[in-house]
Coordinates of N, CA and C and ligand atoms in Angstrom, one line a residue:
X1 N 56.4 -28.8 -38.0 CA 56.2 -29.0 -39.4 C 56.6 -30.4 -39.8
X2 N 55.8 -31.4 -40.6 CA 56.6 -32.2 -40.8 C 57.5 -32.2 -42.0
X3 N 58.0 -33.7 -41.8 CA 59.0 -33.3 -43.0 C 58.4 -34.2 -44.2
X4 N 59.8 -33.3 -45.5 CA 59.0 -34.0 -46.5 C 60.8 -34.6 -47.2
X5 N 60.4 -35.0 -48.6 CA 61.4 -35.8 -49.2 C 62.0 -34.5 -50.4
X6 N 63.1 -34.5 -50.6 CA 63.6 -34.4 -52.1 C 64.8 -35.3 -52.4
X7 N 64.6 -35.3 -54.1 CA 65.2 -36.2 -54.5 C 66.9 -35.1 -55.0
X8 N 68.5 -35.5 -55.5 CA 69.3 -35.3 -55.7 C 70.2 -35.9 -56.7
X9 N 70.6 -35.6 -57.6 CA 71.5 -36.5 -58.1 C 73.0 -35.4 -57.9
X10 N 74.6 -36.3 -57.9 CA 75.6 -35.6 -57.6 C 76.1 -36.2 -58.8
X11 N 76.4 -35.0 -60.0 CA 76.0 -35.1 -61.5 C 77.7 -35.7 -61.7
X12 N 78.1 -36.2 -63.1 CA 79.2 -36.8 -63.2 C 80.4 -36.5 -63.3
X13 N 80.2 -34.6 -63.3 CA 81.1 -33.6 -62.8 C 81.8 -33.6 -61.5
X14 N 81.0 -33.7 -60.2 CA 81.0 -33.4 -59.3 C 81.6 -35.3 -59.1
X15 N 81.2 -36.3 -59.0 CA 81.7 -37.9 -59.1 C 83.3 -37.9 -59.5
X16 N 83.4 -37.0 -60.6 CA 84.8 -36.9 -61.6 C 86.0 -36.3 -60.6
X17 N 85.5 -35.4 -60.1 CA 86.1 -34.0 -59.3 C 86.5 -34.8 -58.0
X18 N 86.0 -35.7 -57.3 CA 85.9 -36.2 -56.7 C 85.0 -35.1 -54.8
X19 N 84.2 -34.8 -55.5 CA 83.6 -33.7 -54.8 C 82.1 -34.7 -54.1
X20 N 82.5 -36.0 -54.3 CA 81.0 -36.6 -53.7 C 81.1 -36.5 -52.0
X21 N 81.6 -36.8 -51.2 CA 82.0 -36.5 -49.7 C 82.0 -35.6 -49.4
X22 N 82.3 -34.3 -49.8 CA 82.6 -33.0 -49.5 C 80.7 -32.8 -49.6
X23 N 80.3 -32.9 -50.9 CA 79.1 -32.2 -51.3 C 77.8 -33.0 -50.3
X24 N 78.1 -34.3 -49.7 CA 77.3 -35.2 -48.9 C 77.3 -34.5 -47.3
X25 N 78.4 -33.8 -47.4 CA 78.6 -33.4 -45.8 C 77.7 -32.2 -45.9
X26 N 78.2 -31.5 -46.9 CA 77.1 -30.2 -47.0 C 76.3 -30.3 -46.8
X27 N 75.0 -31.2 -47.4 CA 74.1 -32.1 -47.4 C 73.4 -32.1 -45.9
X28 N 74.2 -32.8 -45.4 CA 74.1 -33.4 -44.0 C 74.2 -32.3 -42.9
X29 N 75.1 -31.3 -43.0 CA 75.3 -30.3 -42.5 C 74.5 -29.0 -42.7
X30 N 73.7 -28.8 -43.4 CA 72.1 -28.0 -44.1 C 71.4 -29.3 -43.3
X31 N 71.5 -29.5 -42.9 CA 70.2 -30.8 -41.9 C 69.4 -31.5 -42.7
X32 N 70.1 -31.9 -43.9 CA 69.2 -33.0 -44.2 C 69.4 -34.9 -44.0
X33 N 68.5 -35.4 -44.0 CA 69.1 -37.1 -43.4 C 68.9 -37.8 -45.0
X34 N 69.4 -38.6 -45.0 CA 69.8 -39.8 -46.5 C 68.6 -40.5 -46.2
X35 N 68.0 -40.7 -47.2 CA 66.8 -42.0 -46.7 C 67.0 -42.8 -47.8
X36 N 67.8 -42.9 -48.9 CA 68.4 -43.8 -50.1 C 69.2 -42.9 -50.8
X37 N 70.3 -44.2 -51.2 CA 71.5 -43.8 -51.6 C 72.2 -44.9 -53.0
X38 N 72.4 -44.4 -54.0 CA 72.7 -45.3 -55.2 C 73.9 -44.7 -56.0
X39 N 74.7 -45.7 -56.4 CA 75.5 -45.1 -57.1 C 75.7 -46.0 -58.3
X40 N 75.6 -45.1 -59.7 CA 75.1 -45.6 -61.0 C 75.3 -44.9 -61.7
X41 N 75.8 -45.6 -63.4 CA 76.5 -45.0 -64.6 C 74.7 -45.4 -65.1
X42 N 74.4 -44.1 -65.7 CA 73.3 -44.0 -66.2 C 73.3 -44.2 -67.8
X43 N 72.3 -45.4 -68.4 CA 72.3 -45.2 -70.0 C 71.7 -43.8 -70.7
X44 N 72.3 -43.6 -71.7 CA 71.4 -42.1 -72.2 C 70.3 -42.3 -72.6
X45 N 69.9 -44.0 -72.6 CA 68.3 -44.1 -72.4 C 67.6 -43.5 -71.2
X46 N 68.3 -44.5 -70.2 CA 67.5 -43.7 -68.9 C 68.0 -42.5 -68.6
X47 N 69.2 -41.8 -68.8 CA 69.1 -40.1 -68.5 C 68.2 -39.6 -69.6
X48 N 67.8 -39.8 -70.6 CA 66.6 -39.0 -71.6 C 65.7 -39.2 -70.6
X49 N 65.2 -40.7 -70.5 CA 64.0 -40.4 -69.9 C 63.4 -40.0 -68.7
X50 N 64.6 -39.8 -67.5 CA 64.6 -38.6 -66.2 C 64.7 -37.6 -66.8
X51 N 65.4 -37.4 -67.9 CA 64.9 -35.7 -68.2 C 64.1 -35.3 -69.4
X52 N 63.0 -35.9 -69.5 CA 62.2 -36.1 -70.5 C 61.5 -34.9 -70.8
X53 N 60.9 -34.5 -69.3 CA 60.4 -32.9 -69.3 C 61.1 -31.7 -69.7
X54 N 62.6 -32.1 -70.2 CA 63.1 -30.9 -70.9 C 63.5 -31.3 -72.3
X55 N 62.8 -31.8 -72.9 CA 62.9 -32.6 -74.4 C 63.0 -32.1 -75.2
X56 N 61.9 -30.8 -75.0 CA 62.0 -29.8 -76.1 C 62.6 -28.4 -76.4
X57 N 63.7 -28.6 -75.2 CA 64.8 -27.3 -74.7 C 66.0 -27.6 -75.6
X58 N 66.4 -26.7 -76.2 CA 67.8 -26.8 -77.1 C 68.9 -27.7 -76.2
X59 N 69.0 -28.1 -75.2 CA 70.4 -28.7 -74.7 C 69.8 -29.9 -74.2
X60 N 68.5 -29.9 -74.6 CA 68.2 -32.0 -73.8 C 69.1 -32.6 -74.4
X61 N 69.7 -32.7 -75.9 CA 71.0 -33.5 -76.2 C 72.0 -33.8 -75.7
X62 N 72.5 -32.7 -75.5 CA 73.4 -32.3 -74.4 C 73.8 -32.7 -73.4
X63 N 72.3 -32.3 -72.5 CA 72.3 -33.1 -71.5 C 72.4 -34.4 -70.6
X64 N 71.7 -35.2 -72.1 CA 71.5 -36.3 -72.0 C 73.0 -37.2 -72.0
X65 N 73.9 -36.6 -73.0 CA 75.2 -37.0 -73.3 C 76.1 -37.0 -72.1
X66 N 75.9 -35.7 -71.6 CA 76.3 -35.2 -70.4 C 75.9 -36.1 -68.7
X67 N 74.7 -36.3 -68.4 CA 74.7 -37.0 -67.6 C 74.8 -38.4 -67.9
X68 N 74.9 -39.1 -69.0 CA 75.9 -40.3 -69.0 C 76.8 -40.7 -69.4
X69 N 77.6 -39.3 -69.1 CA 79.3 -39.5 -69.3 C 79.8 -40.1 -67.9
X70 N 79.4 -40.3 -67.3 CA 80.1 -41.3 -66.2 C 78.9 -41.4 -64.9
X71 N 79.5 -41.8 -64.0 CA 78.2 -42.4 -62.3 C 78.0 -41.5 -62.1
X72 N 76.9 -41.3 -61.2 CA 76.5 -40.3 -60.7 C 76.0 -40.8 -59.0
X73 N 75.7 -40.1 -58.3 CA 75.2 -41.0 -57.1 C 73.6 -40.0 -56.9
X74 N 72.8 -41.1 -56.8 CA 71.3 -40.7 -56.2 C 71.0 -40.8 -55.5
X75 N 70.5 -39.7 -54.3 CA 69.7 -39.4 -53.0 C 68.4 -39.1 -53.0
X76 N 68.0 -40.0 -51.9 CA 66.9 -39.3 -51.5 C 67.1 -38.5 -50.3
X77 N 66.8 -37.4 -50.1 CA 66.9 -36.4 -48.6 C 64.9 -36.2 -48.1
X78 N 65.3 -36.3 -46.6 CA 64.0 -35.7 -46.4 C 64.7 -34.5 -45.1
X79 N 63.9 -33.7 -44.6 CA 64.3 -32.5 -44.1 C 62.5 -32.0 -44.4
X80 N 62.3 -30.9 -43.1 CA 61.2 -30.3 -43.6 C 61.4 -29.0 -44.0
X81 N 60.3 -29.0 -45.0 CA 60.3 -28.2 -46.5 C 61.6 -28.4 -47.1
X82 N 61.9 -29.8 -47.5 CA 63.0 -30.5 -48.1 C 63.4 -29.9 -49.8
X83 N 62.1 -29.5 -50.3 CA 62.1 -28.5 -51.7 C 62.9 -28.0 -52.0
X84 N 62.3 -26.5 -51.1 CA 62.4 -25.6 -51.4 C 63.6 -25.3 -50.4
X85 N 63.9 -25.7 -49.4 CA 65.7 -25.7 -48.2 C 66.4 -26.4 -49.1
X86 N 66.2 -27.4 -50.1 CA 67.6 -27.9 -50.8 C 67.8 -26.9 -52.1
X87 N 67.0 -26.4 -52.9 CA 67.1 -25.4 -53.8 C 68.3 -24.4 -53.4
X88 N 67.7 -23.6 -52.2 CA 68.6 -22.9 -51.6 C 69.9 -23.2 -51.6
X89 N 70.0 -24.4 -50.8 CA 71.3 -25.4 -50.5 C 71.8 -25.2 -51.7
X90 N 71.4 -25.5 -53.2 CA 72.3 -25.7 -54.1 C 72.9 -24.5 -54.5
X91 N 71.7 -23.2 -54.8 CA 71.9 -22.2 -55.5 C 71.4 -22.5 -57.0
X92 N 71.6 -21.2 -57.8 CA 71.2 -21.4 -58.8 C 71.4 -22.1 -60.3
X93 N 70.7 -22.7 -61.0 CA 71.2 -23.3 -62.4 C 72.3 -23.2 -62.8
X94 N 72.8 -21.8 -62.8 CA 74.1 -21.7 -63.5 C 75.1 -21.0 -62.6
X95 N 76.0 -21.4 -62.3 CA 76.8 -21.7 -60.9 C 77.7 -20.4 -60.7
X96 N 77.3 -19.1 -62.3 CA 78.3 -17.8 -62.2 C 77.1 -17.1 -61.6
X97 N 75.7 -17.6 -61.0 CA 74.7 -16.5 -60.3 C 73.8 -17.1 -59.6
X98 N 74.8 -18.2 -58.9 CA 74.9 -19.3 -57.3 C 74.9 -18.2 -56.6
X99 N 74.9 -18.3 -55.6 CA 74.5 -17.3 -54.3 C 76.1 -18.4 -53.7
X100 N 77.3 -17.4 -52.7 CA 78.3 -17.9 -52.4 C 78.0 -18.8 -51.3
X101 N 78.6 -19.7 -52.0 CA 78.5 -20.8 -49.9 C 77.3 -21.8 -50.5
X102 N 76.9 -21.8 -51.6 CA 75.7 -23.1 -52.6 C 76.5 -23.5 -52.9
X103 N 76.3 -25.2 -52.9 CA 76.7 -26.3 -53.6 C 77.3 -25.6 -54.9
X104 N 76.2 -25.3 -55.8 CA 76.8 -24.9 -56.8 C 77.5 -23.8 -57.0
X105 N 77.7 -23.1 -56.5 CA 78.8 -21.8 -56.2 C 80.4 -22.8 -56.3
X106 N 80.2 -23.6 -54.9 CA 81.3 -23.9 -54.8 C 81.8 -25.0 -55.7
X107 N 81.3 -26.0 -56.3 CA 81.1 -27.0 -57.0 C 81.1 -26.9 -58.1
X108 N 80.1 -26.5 -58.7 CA 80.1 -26.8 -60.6 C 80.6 -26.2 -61.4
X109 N 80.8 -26.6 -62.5 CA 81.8 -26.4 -63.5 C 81.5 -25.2 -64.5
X110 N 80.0 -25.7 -65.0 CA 79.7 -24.9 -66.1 C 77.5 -24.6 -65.5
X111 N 76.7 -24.3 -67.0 CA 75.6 -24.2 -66.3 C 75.4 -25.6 -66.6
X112 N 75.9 -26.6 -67.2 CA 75.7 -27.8 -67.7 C 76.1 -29.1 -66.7
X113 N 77.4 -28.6 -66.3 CA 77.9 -29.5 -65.4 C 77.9 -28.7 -64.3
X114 N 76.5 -28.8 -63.1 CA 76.5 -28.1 -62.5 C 76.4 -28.6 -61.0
X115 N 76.8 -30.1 -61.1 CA 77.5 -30.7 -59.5 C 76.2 -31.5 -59.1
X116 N 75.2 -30.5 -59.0 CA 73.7 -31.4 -58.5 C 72.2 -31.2 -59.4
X117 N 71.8 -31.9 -58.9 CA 70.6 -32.3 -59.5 C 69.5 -31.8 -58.0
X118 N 68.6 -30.9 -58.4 CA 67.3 -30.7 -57.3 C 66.0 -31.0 -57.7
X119 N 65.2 -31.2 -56.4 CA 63.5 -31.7 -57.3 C 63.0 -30.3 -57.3
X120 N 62.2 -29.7 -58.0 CA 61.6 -28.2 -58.5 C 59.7 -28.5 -57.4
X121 N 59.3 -29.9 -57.3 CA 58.4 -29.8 -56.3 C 57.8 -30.9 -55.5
X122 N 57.2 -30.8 -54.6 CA 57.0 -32.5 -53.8 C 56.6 -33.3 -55.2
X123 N 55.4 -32.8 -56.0 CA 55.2 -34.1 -57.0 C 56.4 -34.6 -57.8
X124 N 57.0 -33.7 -58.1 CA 58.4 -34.3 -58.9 C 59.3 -35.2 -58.4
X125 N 59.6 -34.4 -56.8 CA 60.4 -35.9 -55.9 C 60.2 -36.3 -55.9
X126 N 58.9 -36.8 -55.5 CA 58.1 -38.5 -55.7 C 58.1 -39.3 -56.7
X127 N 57.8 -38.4 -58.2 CA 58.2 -39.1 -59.2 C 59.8 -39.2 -59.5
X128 N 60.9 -38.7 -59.7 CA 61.9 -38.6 -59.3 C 62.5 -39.8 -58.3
X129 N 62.0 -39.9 -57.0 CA 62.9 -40.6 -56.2 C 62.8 -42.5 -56.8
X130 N 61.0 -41.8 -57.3 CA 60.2 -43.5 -57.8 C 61.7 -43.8 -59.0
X131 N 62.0 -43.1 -59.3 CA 62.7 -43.5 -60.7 C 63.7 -44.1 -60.6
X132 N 64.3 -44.4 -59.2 CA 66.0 -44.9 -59.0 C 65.1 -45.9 -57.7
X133 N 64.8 -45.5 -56.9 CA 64.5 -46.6 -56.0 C 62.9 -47.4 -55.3
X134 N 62.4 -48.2 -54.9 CA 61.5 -48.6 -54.4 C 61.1 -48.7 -53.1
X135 N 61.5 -48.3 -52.8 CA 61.5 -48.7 -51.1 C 61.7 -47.5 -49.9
X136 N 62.0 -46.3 -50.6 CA 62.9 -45.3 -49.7 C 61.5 -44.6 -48.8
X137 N 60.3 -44.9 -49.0 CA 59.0 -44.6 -47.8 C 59.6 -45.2 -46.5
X138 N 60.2 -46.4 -46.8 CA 59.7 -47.0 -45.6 C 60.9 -46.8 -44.5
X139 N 61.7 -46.1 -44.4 CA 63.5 -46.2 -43.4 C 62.9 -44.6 -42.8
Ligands
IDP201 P1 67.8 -27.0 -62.4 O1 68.7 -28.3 -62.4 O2 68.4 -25.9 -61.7 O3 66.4 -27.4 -62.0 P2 66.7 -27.0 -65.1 O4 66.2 -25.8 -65.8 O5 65.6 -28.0 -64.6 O6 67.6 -26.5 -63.9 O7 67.6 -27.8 -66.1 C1 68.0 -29.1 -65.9 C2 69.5 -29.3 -66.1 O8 69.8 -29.0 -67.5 C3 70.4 -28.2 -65.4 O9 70.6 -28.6 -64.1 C4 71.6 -28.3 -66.3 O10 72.4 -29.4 -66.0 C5 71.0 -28.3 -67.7 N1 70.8 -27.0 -68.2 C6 69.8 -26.1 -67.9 N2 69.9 -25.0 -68.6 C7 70.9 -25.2 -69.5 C8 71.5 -24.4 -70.5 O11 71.1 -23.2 -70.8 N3 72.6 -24.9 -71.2 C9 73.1 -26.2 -70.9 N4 72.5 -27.0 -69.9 C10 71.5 -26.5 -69.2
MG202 MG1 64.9 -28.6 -62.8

């Protein structure tokens, strides 16, 4: 099978906590490889407009406040069926009905501050990974 990409962010909970090493090994240890890596205090300009597709959800405010309350670090992972094996890897939205031994099981705080960021499908990683770096096709 080949492989494909998803994209990650390790949200400013998980940066705060100091849970970035721990949650990169997980990462690495679920078999996935780094193919770009950023670390960056996002404006609530640009976190609105990464999460633009949830604009018209009661907590895009929220959210937006929320992911730039402090850095966050951005990945790209590739791994095959990178999707839908990092989903897993995280567990669910809200971290009290995470499956035990998920990122977010072990990691997040609330369903808001929930440690990671996952892509939902190859077109979204793409756009997604496009949005933090240029270059991460080619390593
Ligand atoms: P996902 O991150 O599991 O794909 P989405 O539904 O795409 O979940 O929501 C994006 C992000 O918005 C979540 O990761 C979480 O930080 C936040 N969020 C989702 N649902 C809620 C909610 O009901 N209250 C507060 N924040 C939420
Ligand atoms: Mg989502």
């Amino acid at each position: 099978m080949t492989k494909s990409i998803t994209f990650t962010m390790l949200k400013p909970d998980a940066v705060k906590n100091n849970y970035t090493g721990k949650i990169i090994d997980h990462v690495l240890n679920a078999g996935f490889s780094l193919k770009a890596m950023k670390y960056i205090w996002l404006t609530a300009e640009q976190a609105g407009s990464f999460y633009a597709v949830h604009k018209e959800r009661p907590f895009y405010n929220d959210l937006v406040g929320y992911m730039s309350s402090g850095p966050i670090v951005a990945i790209v992972l590739e791994k095959e069926n990178a999707v839908e094996d990092f989903r897993k890897t995280i567990g669910a939205t809200d971290p009290q009905k995470a499956e035990p031994g998920t990122i977010r099981n072990l990691y997040a705080q609330s369903i808001e501050a929930n440690a990671v960021h996952g892509s939902d499908s190859d077109v979204n990683a793409q756009i997604e990974a496009s949005f933090f770096f240029s270059k991460f096709e080619q390593f």
